[in-house]
Amino acid sequence: MSAISITSESTEMYLKSIAELEMLATPPVAISHLAQRLGVSSPSVLEMVKRLAAQNLVTHTPYKGVSLTDSGRRRAMAVLRRHRLWERFLVDTLQLPWESVHDYACQLEHATAPAVTDALAAFLDNPTTCPHGNPIPDAAGAVPPNRTIPLLELAVGQSARLENIIYEEAILLEYLARRGFLPGVQLTLEDIAPYQGPLMVRVSGFDHPAALGREIAARIFVVPTE
Amino acid sequence: MSAISITSESTEMYLKSIAELEMLATPPVAISHLAQRLGVSSPSVLEMVKRLAAQNLVTHTPYKGVSLTDSGRRRAMAVLRRHRLWERFLVDTLQLPWESVHDYACQLEHATAPAVTDALAAFLDNPTTCPHGNPIPDAAGAVPPNRTIPLLELAVGQSARLENIIYEEAILLEYLARRGFLPGVQLTLEDIAPYQGPLMVRVSGFDHPAALGREIAARIFVVPTE
DNA sequence: AATCATAATTAGGATACCCTAATTTAAGGA
DNA sequence: TCCTTAAATTAGGGTATCCTAATTATGATT
Ligand SMILES: [Mn+2]
Ligand SMILES: [Mn+2]
Ligand SMILES: [Mn+2]
Ligand SMILES: [Mn+2]
C-alpha cells in the first residue's frame, strides 16, 4: 500500500483538468475534451489515461471517457489548492496583475511541498477563494457547495453579482478585466441577441453594456440579486 | 539567433551544479563530480553535457571536463538567484525551518517566471544573501566578490565569524544548526587532530567545542576576526 | 617504458510523453 | 436496418532523460 507515487507535472495537469471538466458537464470526461483542454493530441491523452488508470487515479471506460477515482480526486484537489493559494499570494502579496497570475500559479502548483503549502495558507490567513472567485479546497480537499449559476442562464433584465470565472486563461481574463468583469461586481443582463448571438451585459459603473459571446457567458458564474 | 530555448528543470540543475562546482575548484568540472553531485550516472551526465554543449551552454573538453559558457553562466545565475530568493521568503516570510528550505527552494527555482522573481525580490526588499549566507546574484547575474576563507584554512587558536555554508544539503544543515553553526556566529578553532582528523571548533555561547570533519569544514566559510 | 587505477566514453536499453496517419467503433438520422 | 460522421483507438515514430555493462584513455607509479 501507499507506493512512493511520484506525481509528475504532467500527471498533475491531467488530474486537475479532469477535475475541472467533471465540474462542468456530467462525467465521464471525453478524451477529446481533455485533449483540447491540455493542448495535446487524442492519442497522447489516451495513452496517458491508460497510465493514470494503471495507477488507480482514473477510471477509463472505452469509447465513453474518464472519471477520477477517489485517490485521483484527492490529488487533483491538492493541485487546485496550491494553484489558488499561489494566485492569492501573487495578487495580494506580490501585487502582480489579476489576469497574469493564473499562468504563474500553473507553474508553481507543481513545485510546492506540503509544508510550503501549509505555511503559505497560514501566511495568507486561510483564504477561501482565488482572485477569480473560485473556491480554494481546504487541506482535506473539500470545497463548499456551489450556489452560482452561469451568466448565460440569467433572464433578460435580471441583475446579479459576479462570483467566479472558470477556465481561467490569460486572454479571457485580460478581456474581462478591461471591461470590469471582476468578482464582486454587480451586473445586469440587458439583452440577448437571437440565433446564439451575444449577451449584452452592463457592469455597474460602466456607461455601455459589453457584448459577451455565449462561450464566455458560460464561464462567468453569478448569484442573482433580489 | 535567440531561439525560444525552453530550459527544462534537468537542464537548470545541470547548469546550477556546474556553476557551484566551478566556484569550488579550478574548472573544468569533472564529469564524475557532476555525476556525484546530481546523483546520476557518469554516462548520463556525459550525454546531457553533449546536449548542453550543442545548445552552447557549456564547453566540453573530452577527458577533461565541462565549463559554462557565458550564456550557460547567465542561466545558472538566474536559477541561483531564484533559489536564494525563495529561501529568504520561506525562512523570513513563511517561517519555515532554516535547514529545510533549501530542498523546497530547489523545486520552486524551476517554476518561477521572471515577473514573479522580480516581484518577489522587491517584496523581500532585494536581499543580498540567502539564509545560509550565500550571495543572491543580482538581476544581471552578478555577485559581489568573495572575501571568505574555508574554516579548514583557519589557524589553530584563531577566531572568525561564520559567513556562509555551501553545498547546502538538509542533513548537513540540520547537523550544523543543532550545533549552533549559523551565519553570523563567532567561532574559534581550538584544535586540529592530526592525520586528517577532525577540527575542534567552539561556537560562541556553547560550552563544548564541536568536532567537525574536514569534509564539513571545507564547506563552512568564515572571515577571521582581529 | 610497462603497468595500473581511475575516469571517461561507448554500446545497448528503458520509460514517460508527445505526434501523425490509419483504422475502427458508436450512435443518430435516413 | 443501413449509413455517415465524429470520436476513439491502434500503429508506428520521435525526443529527453536515465541506467548497467563493457571498453578505452589518461596520468601516475613502478
Ligand atoms: Mn500547472
Ligand atoms: Mn484563479
Ligand atoms: Mn532544483
Ligand atoms: Mn541557501
Coordinates of C-alpha atoms (C1' of nucleotides) and ligand atoms in Angstrom, one line a residue:
Chain A
M1 CA 0.0 0.0 0.0
S2 CA 0.8 3.7 -0.4
A3 CA 3.6 3.4 -3.0
I4 CA 6.0 6.3 -3.3
S5 CA 3.9 7.7 -6.1
I6 CA 5.9 10.3 -7.8
T7 CA 3.4 12.7 -9.4
S8 CA 4.9 14.4 -12.4
E9 CA 3.8 17.8 -13.6
S10 CA 2.1 16.1 -16.5
T11 CA 0.2 13.8 -14.3
E12 CA -0.9 16.7 -12.1
M13 CA -2.1 18.7 -15.1
Y14 CA -4.2 15.7 -16.4
L15 CA -5.8 15.2 -13.0
K16 CA -6.5 18.9 -12.5
S17 CA -8.0 19.2 -15.9
I18 CA -10.2 16.1 -15.5
A19 CA -11.4 17.6 -12.2
E20 CA -12.3 20.9 -13.8
L21 CA -14.1 19.2 -16.7
E22 CA -16.0 17.0 -14.4
M23 CA -17.4 20.1 -12.6
L24 CA -18.7 21.5 -15.9
A25 CA -20.5 18.6 -17.6
T26 CA -21.7 15.2 -16.4
P27 CA -18.8 12.7 -16.2
P28 CA -17.2 10.8 -17.7
V29 CA -14.9 13.3 -19.4
A30 CA -14.4 12.7 -23.1
I31 CA -10.9 12.0 -24.3
S32 CA -11.2 14.8 -27.0
H33 CA -12.3 17.4 -24.4
L34 CA -9.3 16.6 -22.3
A35 CA -7.1 16.7 -25.4
Q36 CA -8.4 20.1 -26.3
R37 CA -8.0 21.5 -22.8
L38 CA -4.5 20.2 -22.4
G39 CA -3.4 21.1 -25.9
V40 CA -2.2 17.6 -26.8
S41 CA -3.4 15.0 -29.3
S42 CA -6.1 12.5 -28.5
P43 CA -3.8 9.5 -28.9
S44 CA -1.5 11.1 -26.4
V45 CA -4.3 11.6 -23.9
L46 CA -5.5 8.1 -24.4
E47 CA -2.0 6.7 -23.7
M48 CA -1.7 8.9 -20.6
V49 CA -5.1 8.0 -19.4
K50 CA -4.1 4.3 -19.5
R51 CA -1.1 5.1 -17.4
L52 CA -3.3 7.0 -14.9
A53 CA -5.7 4.1 -14.8
A54 CA -2.9 1.7 -14.1
Q55 CA -2.1 3.9 -11.1
N56 CA -5.7 3.9 -10.0
L57 CA -6.0 7.6 -10.4
V58 CA -8.8 7.5 -13.0
T59 CA -11.3 5.0 -14.5
H60 CA -11.4 4.7 -18.2
T61 CA -14.5 3.3 -19.9
P62 CA -13.6 2.7 -23.5
Y63 CA -15.4 4.9 -26.0
K64 CA -17.0 6.7 -23.1
G65 CA -14.4 8.7 -21.2
V66 CA -12.5 9.1 -17.9
S67 CA -13.5 9.8 -14.3
L68 CA -11.3 10.5 -11.3
T69 CA -11.1 7.8 -8.6
D70 CA -11.1 9.0 -5.0
S71 CA -7.4 8.9 -5.0
G72 CA -7.2 10.8 -8.2
R73 CA -9.6 13.4 -7.0
R74 CA -7.6 13.9 -3.8
R75 CA -4.5 14.6 -5.9
A76 CA -6.4 16.9 -8.2
M77 CA -7.9 18.9 -5.3
A78 CA -4.4 19.3 -3.8
V79 CA -3.1 20.8 -7.0
L80 CA -6.1 23.1 -7.2
R81 CA -5.5 24.2 -3.7
R82 CA -1.9 25.0 -4.3
H83 CA -2.8 26.8 -7.5
R84 CA -5.3 29.1 -5.9
L85 CA -3.2 29.8 -2.8
W86 CA -0.4 30.9 -5.1
E87 CA -2.8 33.1 -7.1
R88 CA -3.8 34.8 -3.9
F89 CA -0.2 35.3 -2.9
L90 CA 0.8 36.6 -6.3
V91 CA -2.1 39.1 -6.3
D92 CA -2.3 40.1 -2.6
T93 CA 1.3 39.9 -1.5
L94 CA 3.3 40.4 -4.7
Q95 CA 0.7 42.6 -6.3
L96 CA 1.0 41.1 -9.7
P97 CA -1.8 41.6 -12.3
W98 CA -5.0 39.8 -11.7
E99 CA -5.0 38.4 -15.3
S100 CA -1.4 37.2 -15.3
V101 CA -1.2 35.2 -12.1
H102 CA -3.1 32.1 -13.3
D103 CA -0.2 31.2 -15.6
Y104 CA 2.4 31.8 -13.0
A105 CA 0.5 29.7 -10.5
C106 CA 0.2 26.9 -13.0
Q107 CA 3.9 26.5 -12.8
L108 CA 4.3 26.9 -9.0
E109 CA 1.4 24.5 -8.3
H110 CA 3.7 21.6 -9.3
A111 CA 6.7 22.6 -7.3
T112 CA 5.3 23.2 -3.8
A113 CA 6.0 20.8 -0.9
P114 CA 3.2 20.1 1.6
A115 CA 4.9 22.1 4.3
V116 CA 5.2 25.0 2.0
T117 CA 1.5 24.8 1.1
D118 CA 0.5 24.7 4.7
A119 CA 2.8 27.6 5.7
L120 CA 1.5 29.6 2.7
A121 CA -2.1 29.1 3.6
A122 CA -1.4 30.2 7.2
F123 CA 0.5 33.3 6.0
L124 CA -2.4 34.2 3.8
D125 CA -4.8 33.6 6.6
N126 CA -6.5 30.6 5.0
P127 CA -8.3 32.3 2.2
T128 CA -11.3 30.6 0.7
T129 CA -11.3 31.9 -2.8
C130 CA -8.8 32.7 -5.5
P131 CA -8.6 36.1 -7.1
H132 CA -11.0 34.9 -9.8
G133 CA -13.6 33.9 -7.3
N134 CA -13.0 30.1 -7.4
P135 CA -13.0 28.2 -4.1
I136 CA -9.8 27.1 -2.6
P137 CA -10.1 23.5 -1.4
D138 CA -9.3 23.0 2.2
A139 CA -6.4 20.9 3.4
A140 CA -8.6 17.8 3.1
G141 CA -9.6 18.7 -0.4
A142 CA -13.1 19.8 0.3
V143 CA -14.8 22.7 -1.3
P144 CA -18.1 24.4 -0.2
P145 CA -21.2 23.6 -2.3
N146 CA -21.6 25.9 -5.3
R147 CA -24.5 28.3 -5.3
T148 CA -23.9 30.1 -8.5
I149 CA -25.4 29.9 -12.0
P150 CA -23.8 30.7 -15.3
L151 CA -24.4 34.2 -16.6
L152 CA -25.8 32.5 -19.6
E153 CA -28.8 31.3 -17.6
L154 CA -29.8 34.7 -16.3
A155 CA -33.1 36.1 -17.6
V156 CA -33.0 39.3 -19.6
G157 CA -33.4 42.2 -17.3
Q158 CA -32.1 40.3 -14.3
S159 CA -29.3 41.6 -12.1
A160 CA -26.7 39.6 -10.4
R161 CA -23.3 39.7 -8.6
L162 CA -20.3 38.2 -10.3
E163 CA -19.0 35.3 -8.3
N164 CA -16.3 33.5 -10.2
I165 CA -14.8 32.9 -13.6
I166 CA -13.8 29.4 -14.6
Y167 CA -11.4 28.1 -17.2
E168 CA -9.0 30.8 -16.4
E169 CA -6.9 31.8 -19.3
A170 CA -4.8 34.9 -19.6
I171 CA -6.5 36.1 -22.8
L172 CA -10.0 35.7 -21.4
L173 CA -9.1 37.2 -18.1
E174 CA -7.5 40.2 -19.7
Y175 CA -10.5 40.8 -21.9
L176 CA -12.9 40.6 -18.9
A177 CA -10.7 42.7 -16.6
R178 CA -10.6 45.5 -19.1
R179 CA -14.4 45.5 -19.2
G180 CA -14.9 45.5 -15.4
F181 CA -15.9 41.8 -15.1
L182 CA -14.3 41.1 -11.7
P183 CA -15.6 39.0 -8.9
G184 CA -17.9 41.1 -6.7
V185 CA -19.2 43.5 -9.3
Q186 CA -22.9 44.0 -9.9
L187 CA -24.2 43.4 -13.4
T188 CA -27.4 43.3 -15.4
L189 CA -28.2 41.2 -18.4
E190 CA -29.8 43.8 -20.7
D191 CA -30.4 41.7 -23.8
I192 CA -29.6 38.5 -25.6
A193 CA -29.3 38.6 -29.4
P194 CA -31.2 35.8 -31.2
Y195 CA -29.6 32.9 -33.1
Q196 CA -26.9 32.2 -30.5
G197 CA -26.0 35.8 -30.5
P198 CA -24.0 37.7 -27.8
L199 CA -25.3 38.8 -24.4
M200 CA -25.4 42.5 -23.7
V201 CA -24.3 42.8 -20.1
R202 CA -23.9 46.1 -18.2
V203 CA -21.4 46.2 -15.4
S204 CA -22.4 48.5 -12.6
G205 CA -20.5 51.8 -13.0
F206 CA -19.9 51.3 -16.8
D207 CA -21.6 53.5 -19.3
H208 CA -22.1 51.0 -22.0
P209 CA -23.0 47.3 -21.8
A210 CA -20.5 44.8 -23.0
A211 CA -21.3 42.2 -25.7
L212 CA -20.3 38.7 -24.4
G213 CA -20.3 35.6 -26.6
R214 CA -22.1 32.6 -25.2
E215 CA -18.9 30.7 -24.9
I216 CA -17.7 33.4 -22.5
A217 CA -21.0 33.8 -20.7
A218 CA -20.9 30.1 -19.8
R219 CA -17.7 30.7 -18.0
I220 CA -18.9 33.5 -15.8
F221 CA -20.9 32.5 -12.7
V222 CA -23.2 34.8 -10.8
V223 CA -25.6 35.0 -7.9
P224 CA -28.9 36.7 -8.9
T225 CA -29.7 39.7 -6.8
E226 CA -33.2 40.4 -5.3
Chain B
M1 CA 19.5 34.0 -33.1
S2 CA 17.9 33.8 -29.7
A3 CA 15.9 30.6 -30.1
I4 CA 13.0 30.1 -27.8
S5 CA 15.2 27.9 -25.7
I6 CA 13.0 26.0 -23.3
T7 CA 15.1 25.3 -20.2
S8 CA 14.0 22.1 -18.6
E9 CA 14.3 21.5 -14.9
S10 CA 17.1 19.0 -15.6
T11 CA 19.0 21.5 -17.7
E12 CA 18.7 24.1 -15.0
M13 CA 20.0 21.7 -12.3
Y14 CA 23.0 20.7 -14.5
L15 CA 23.9 24.4 -15.1
K16 CA 23.4 25.3 -11.5
S17 CA 25.6 22.4 -10.3
I18 CA 28.3 23.2 -12.8
A19 CA 28.3 26.8 -11.6
E20 CA 28.6 25.7 -7.9
L21 CA 31.4 23.2 -8.7
E22 CA 33.3 25.8 -10.7
M23 CA 33.3 28.1 -7.7
L24 CA 35.0 25.4 -5.6
A25 CA 37.8 24.0 -7.6
T26 CA 39.5 25.2 -10.8
P27 CA 37.4 24.5 -13.9
P28 CA 36.8 22.5 -15.9
V29 CA 34.4 20.4 -13.8
A30 CA 34.9 16.7 -14.0
I31 CA 32.1 14.5 -15.3
S32 CA 32.3 12.3 -12.3
H33 CA 32.0 15.2 -9.9
L34 CA 28.9 16.4 -11.6
A35 CA 27.5 12.9 -11.6
Q36 CA 28.0 12.6 -7.9
R37 CA 26.5 16.0 -7.2
L38 CA 23.4 15.3 -9.3
G39 CA 23.0 11.7 -8.2
V40 CA 23.1 10.3 -11.7
S41 CA 25.5 8.0 -13.6
S42 CA 28.5 9.3 -15.5
P43 CA 27.2 8.1 -18.8
S44 CA 24.0 10.1 -18.2
V45 CA 26.0 13.2 -17.4
L46 CA 28.1 12.8 -20.4
E47 CA 25.1 12.5 -22.6
M48 CA 23.5 15.5 -21.1
V49 CA 26.7 17.5 -21.3
K50 CA 26.7 16.9 -25.0
R51 CA 23.2 18.2 -25.3
L52 CA 24.2 21.3 -23.3
A53 CA 27.2 21.8 -25.5
A54 CA 25.1 21.6 -28.6
Q55 CA 23.0 24.5 -27.1
N56 CA 26.1 26.4 -26.4
L57 CA 25.5 26.4 -22.7
V58 CA 28.7 24.5 -21.8
T59 CA 32.1 23.6 -23.3
H60 CA 33.1 20.0 -23.1
T61 CA 36.8 19.1 -23.4
P62 CA 36.9 15.3 -23.8
Y63 CA 38.6 13.5 -20.9
K64 CA 38.9 16.9 -19.1
G65 CA 35.5 18.2 -18.1
V66 CA 32.9 20.9 -18.6
S67 CA 32.9 24.7 -18.3
L68 CA 30.0 27.1 -18.5
T69 CA 29.8 29.4 -21.5
D70 CA 28.7 33.0 -20.9
S71 CA 25.2 32.0 -21.9
G72 CA 25.3 29.0 -19.6
R73 CA 26.5 31.0 -16.7
R74 CA 23.8 33.6 -17.1
R75 CA 21.2 30.8 -16.9
A76 CA 22.9 29.3 -13.9
M77 CA 23.0 32.6 -12.0
A78 CA 19.3 33.1 -12.7
V79 CA 18.5 29.8 -11.2
L80 CA 20.7 30.5 -8.2
R81 CA 19.0 33.9 -7.8
R82 CA 15.5 32.4 -7.8
H83 CA 16.7 29.6 -5.4
R84 CA 18.1 32.0 -2.8
L85 CA 15.2 34.5 -3.1
W86 CA 12.8 31.7 -2.4
E87 CA 14.9 30.5 0.6
R88 CA 14.7 34.0 2.1
F89 CA 10.9 34.0 1.5
L90 CA 10.5 30.6 3.1
V91 CA 12.5 31.5 6.1
D92 CA 11.6 35.2 6.6
T93 CA 8.0 35.2 5.5
L94 CA 6.7 31.7 5.9
Q95 CA 9.0 31.0 8.9
L96 CA 9.9 27.5 7.7
P97 CA 12.9 25.8 9.3
W98 CA 16.4 27.1 8.2
E99 CA 17.6 23.5 7.4
S100 CA 14.5 22.6 5.3
V101 CA 14.1 25.5 2.9
H102 CA 16.9 24.5 0.6
D103 CA 15.0 21.5 -0.6
Y104 CA 11.8 23.4 -1.1
A105 CA 13.5 26.2 -3.0
C106 CA 15.2 23.6 -5.2
Q107 CA 11.7 22.8 -6.6
L108 CA 10.4 26.4 -6.8
E109 CA 13.5 27.7 -8.5
H110 CA 12.4 25.9 -11.7
A111 CA 8.8 27.1 -11.7
T112 CA 9.3 30.9 -11.3
A113 CA 8.5 33.3 -14.1
P114 CA 10.7 36.4 -14.5
A115 CA 7.9 38.7 -13.4
V116 CA 7.4 36.6 -10.2
T117 CA 11.2 36.7 -9.5
D118 CA 11.2 40.4 -9.8
A119 CA 8.2 40.9 -7.6
L120 CA 9.5 38.5 -5.0
A121 CA 12.8 40.3 -4.9
A122 CA 11.0 43.7 -4.4
F123 CA 8.7 42.2 -1.7
L124 CA 11.7 40.9 0.2
D125 CA 13.5 44.3 -0.3
N126 CA 16.2 43.0 -2.5
P127 CA 18.1 40.8 0.0
T128 CA 21.8 40.1 -0.8
T129 CA 22.2 36.7 0.9
C130 CA 20.3 33.5 1.4
P131 CA 19.6 32.2 4.9
H132 CA 22.8 30.2 4.7
G133 CA 24.9 33.2 4.0
N134 CA 25.4 32.7 0.2
P135 CA 25.1 35.7 -2.0
I136 CA 22.0 36.3 -4.1
P137 CA 23.0 37.2 -7.7
D138 CA 21.5 40.5 -8.8
A139 CA 19.1 40.7 -11.7
A140 CA 22.0 40.8 -14.1
G141 CA 23.6 37.7 -12.5
A142 CA 26.4 39.4 -10.7
V143 CA 27.6 38.5 -7.2
P144 CA 29.9 40.5 -5.0
P145 CA 33.5 39.2 -4.8
N146 CA 34.0 36.6 -2.1
R147 CA 36.1 37.6 0.9
T148 CA 35.8 34.5 2.9
I149 CA 38.1 31.5 3.6
P150 CA 37.2 27.9 4.4
L151 CA 37.1 27.1 8.1
L152 CA 39.6 24.4 7.2
E153 CA 42.2 27.1 6.4
L154 CA 41.9 28.8 9.8
A155 CA 45.0 28.6 12.1
V156 CA 44.6 26.9 15.4
G157 CA 43.6 29.4 18.0
Q158 CA 42.2 31.8 15.5
S159 CA 38.6 33.2 15.8
A160 CA 36.3 34.1 12.9
R161 CA 32.8 34.9 12.0
L162 CA 30.8 32.3 10.1
E163 CA 29.7 33.8 6.8
N164 CA 28.2 31.1 4.6
I165 CA 27.8 27.4 4.2
I166 CA 28.0 25.9 0.7
Y167 CA 26.7 22.6 -0.8
E168 CA 23.5 23.0 1.2
E169 CA 22.0 19.7 2.0
A170 CA 19.3 19.1 4.6
I171 CA 21.4 16.6 6.5
L172 CA 24.4 18.8 6.8
L173 CA 22.4 21.9 7.6
E174 CA 20.4 20.1 10.3
Y175 CA 23.6 18.8 11.8
L176 CA 25.1 22.3 11.8
A177 CA 22.0 24.1 13.0
R178 CA 21.8 21.8 16.0
R179 CA 25.4 22.8 17.0
G180 CA 24.9 26.5 16.5
F181 CA 26.8 26.9 13.2
L182 CA 24.6 29.6 11.7
P183 CA 25.7 32.6 9.6
G184 CA 26.9 35.4 11.8
V185 CA 28.0 33.4 14.8
Q186 CA 31.5 33.9 16.2
L187 CA 33.7 30.8 16.4
T188 CA 37.2 29.7 17.4
L189 CA 39.3 26.9 16.0
E190 CA 40.6 25.3 19.2
D191 CA 42.5 22.3 17.7
I192 CA 43.0 20.1 14.7
A193 CA 43.6 16.4 15.2
P194 CA 46.5 15.0 13.2
Y195 CA 46.2 12.6 10.3
Q196 CA 43.3 14.3 8.6
G197 CA 41.4 14.3 11.9
P198 CA 38.5 16.5 12.8
L199 CA 38.6 20.2 13.8
M200 CA 37.6 21.2 17.3
V201 CA 35.6 24.3 16.9
R202 CA 33.8 26.3 19.6
V203 CA 30.8 28.3 18.7
S204 CA 30.5 31.4 20.9
G205 CA 28.0 30.8 23.6
F206 CA 28.4 27.0 23.5
D207 CA 30.0 25.1 26.4
H208 CA 31.9 22.5 24.4
P209 CA 33.6 22.7 21.1
A210 CA 32.2 20.6 18.2
A211 CA 34.2 18.1 16.2
L212 CA 33.9 18.8 12.5
G213 CA 35.3 16.5 9.8
R214 CA 37.4 18.1 7.2
E215 CA 34.8 17.4 4.6
I216 CA 32.4 19.6 6.5
A217 CA 35.0 22.2 7.5
A218 CA 35.7 22.8 3.8
R219 CA 32.1 23.8 3.3
I220 CA 31.9 26.4 6.0
F221 CA 33.3 29.8 5.1
V222 CA 34.4 32.4 7.6
V223 CA 36.0 35.8 7.9
P224 CA 38.8 35.8 10.5
T225 CA 38.3 38.3 13.3
E226 CA 41.2 40.6 14.5
Chain C
dA1 C1' 58.9 2.1 -20.9
dA2 C1' 55.4 -1.1 -18.9
dT3 C1' 51.6 -1.2 -15.6
dC4 C1' 47.6 0.1 -13.1
dA5 C1' 43.9 2.5 -11.2
dT6 C1' 40.5 5.7 -12.2
dA7 C1' 37.7 8.4 -15.0
dA8 C1' 35.7 8.8 -19.4
dT9 C1' 33.4 7.0 -23.0
dT10 C1' 30.7 3.7 -25.9
dA11 C1' 27.1 0.3 -26.5
dG12 C1' 22.7 -1.2 -25.8
dG13 C1' 18.3 -0.5 -23.2
dA14 C1' 14.2 1.5 -20.7
dT15 C1' 10.4 4.9 -19.6
dA16 C1' 7.5 8.9 -19.9
dC17 C1' 5.3 11.9 -23.0
dC18 C1' 4.2 13.6 -27.3
dC19 C1' 3.0 13.2 -32.6
dT20 C1' 0.7 11.9 -37.4
dA21 C1' -1.7 8.7 -40.2
dA22 C1' -4.6 4.9 -40.4
dT23 C1' -8.4 2.2 -38.7
dT24 C1' -12.4 1.0 -36.0
dT25 C1' -16.4 1.9 -33.3
dA26 C1' -20.6 4.2 -31.7
dA27 C1' -24.7 6.5 -32.3
dG28 C1' -28.0 9.2 -34.6
dG29 C1' -30.6 10.0 -38.9
dA30 C1' -32.3 8.2 -43.4
Chain D
dT1 C1' -31.8 -1.7 -40.7
dC2 C1' -28.1 0.9 -43.1
dC3 C1' -25.1 4.9 -43.5
dT4 C1' -22.5 8.6 -42.2
dT5 C1' -19.7 11.1 -39.3
dA6 C1' -17.3 12.2 -35.3
dA7 C1' -14.7 10.3 -31.7
dA8 C1' -11.8 6.8 -30.1
dT9 C1' -8.3 3.7 -30.8
dT10 C1' -4.3 1.4 -32.9
dA11 C1' 0.1 1.5 -35.4
dG12 C1' 4.4 3.4 -35.9
dG13 C1' 7.6 7.0 -34.6
dG14 C1' 10.5 10.6 -32.0
dT15 C1' 13.0 13.0 -28.0
dA16 C1' 14.8 13.7 -23.4
dT17 C1' 16.5 11.6 -19.6
dC18 C1' 18.0 7.9 -17.1
dC19 C1' 20.6 3.1 -16.4
dT20 C1' 24.1 -1.0 -16.5
dA21 C1' 27.9 -3.3 -18.5
dA22 C1' 31.6 -3.1 -21.4
dT23 C1' 35.7 -0.8 -23.3
dT24 C1' 39.3 2.7 -23.7
dA25 C1' 42.1 6.7 -22.5
dT26 C1' 44.9 9.3 -19.1
dG27 C1' 48.2 10.1 -15.7
dA28 C1' 50.7 8.5 -12.1
dT29 C1' 53.8 4.8 -10.4
dT30 C1' 57.0 1.5 -10.8
Ligands
MN1 MN 0.2 23.6 -14.0
MN2 MN -7.9 31.7 -10.1
MN3 MN 16.3 22.5 -8.3
MN4 MN 20.8 28.8 0.8

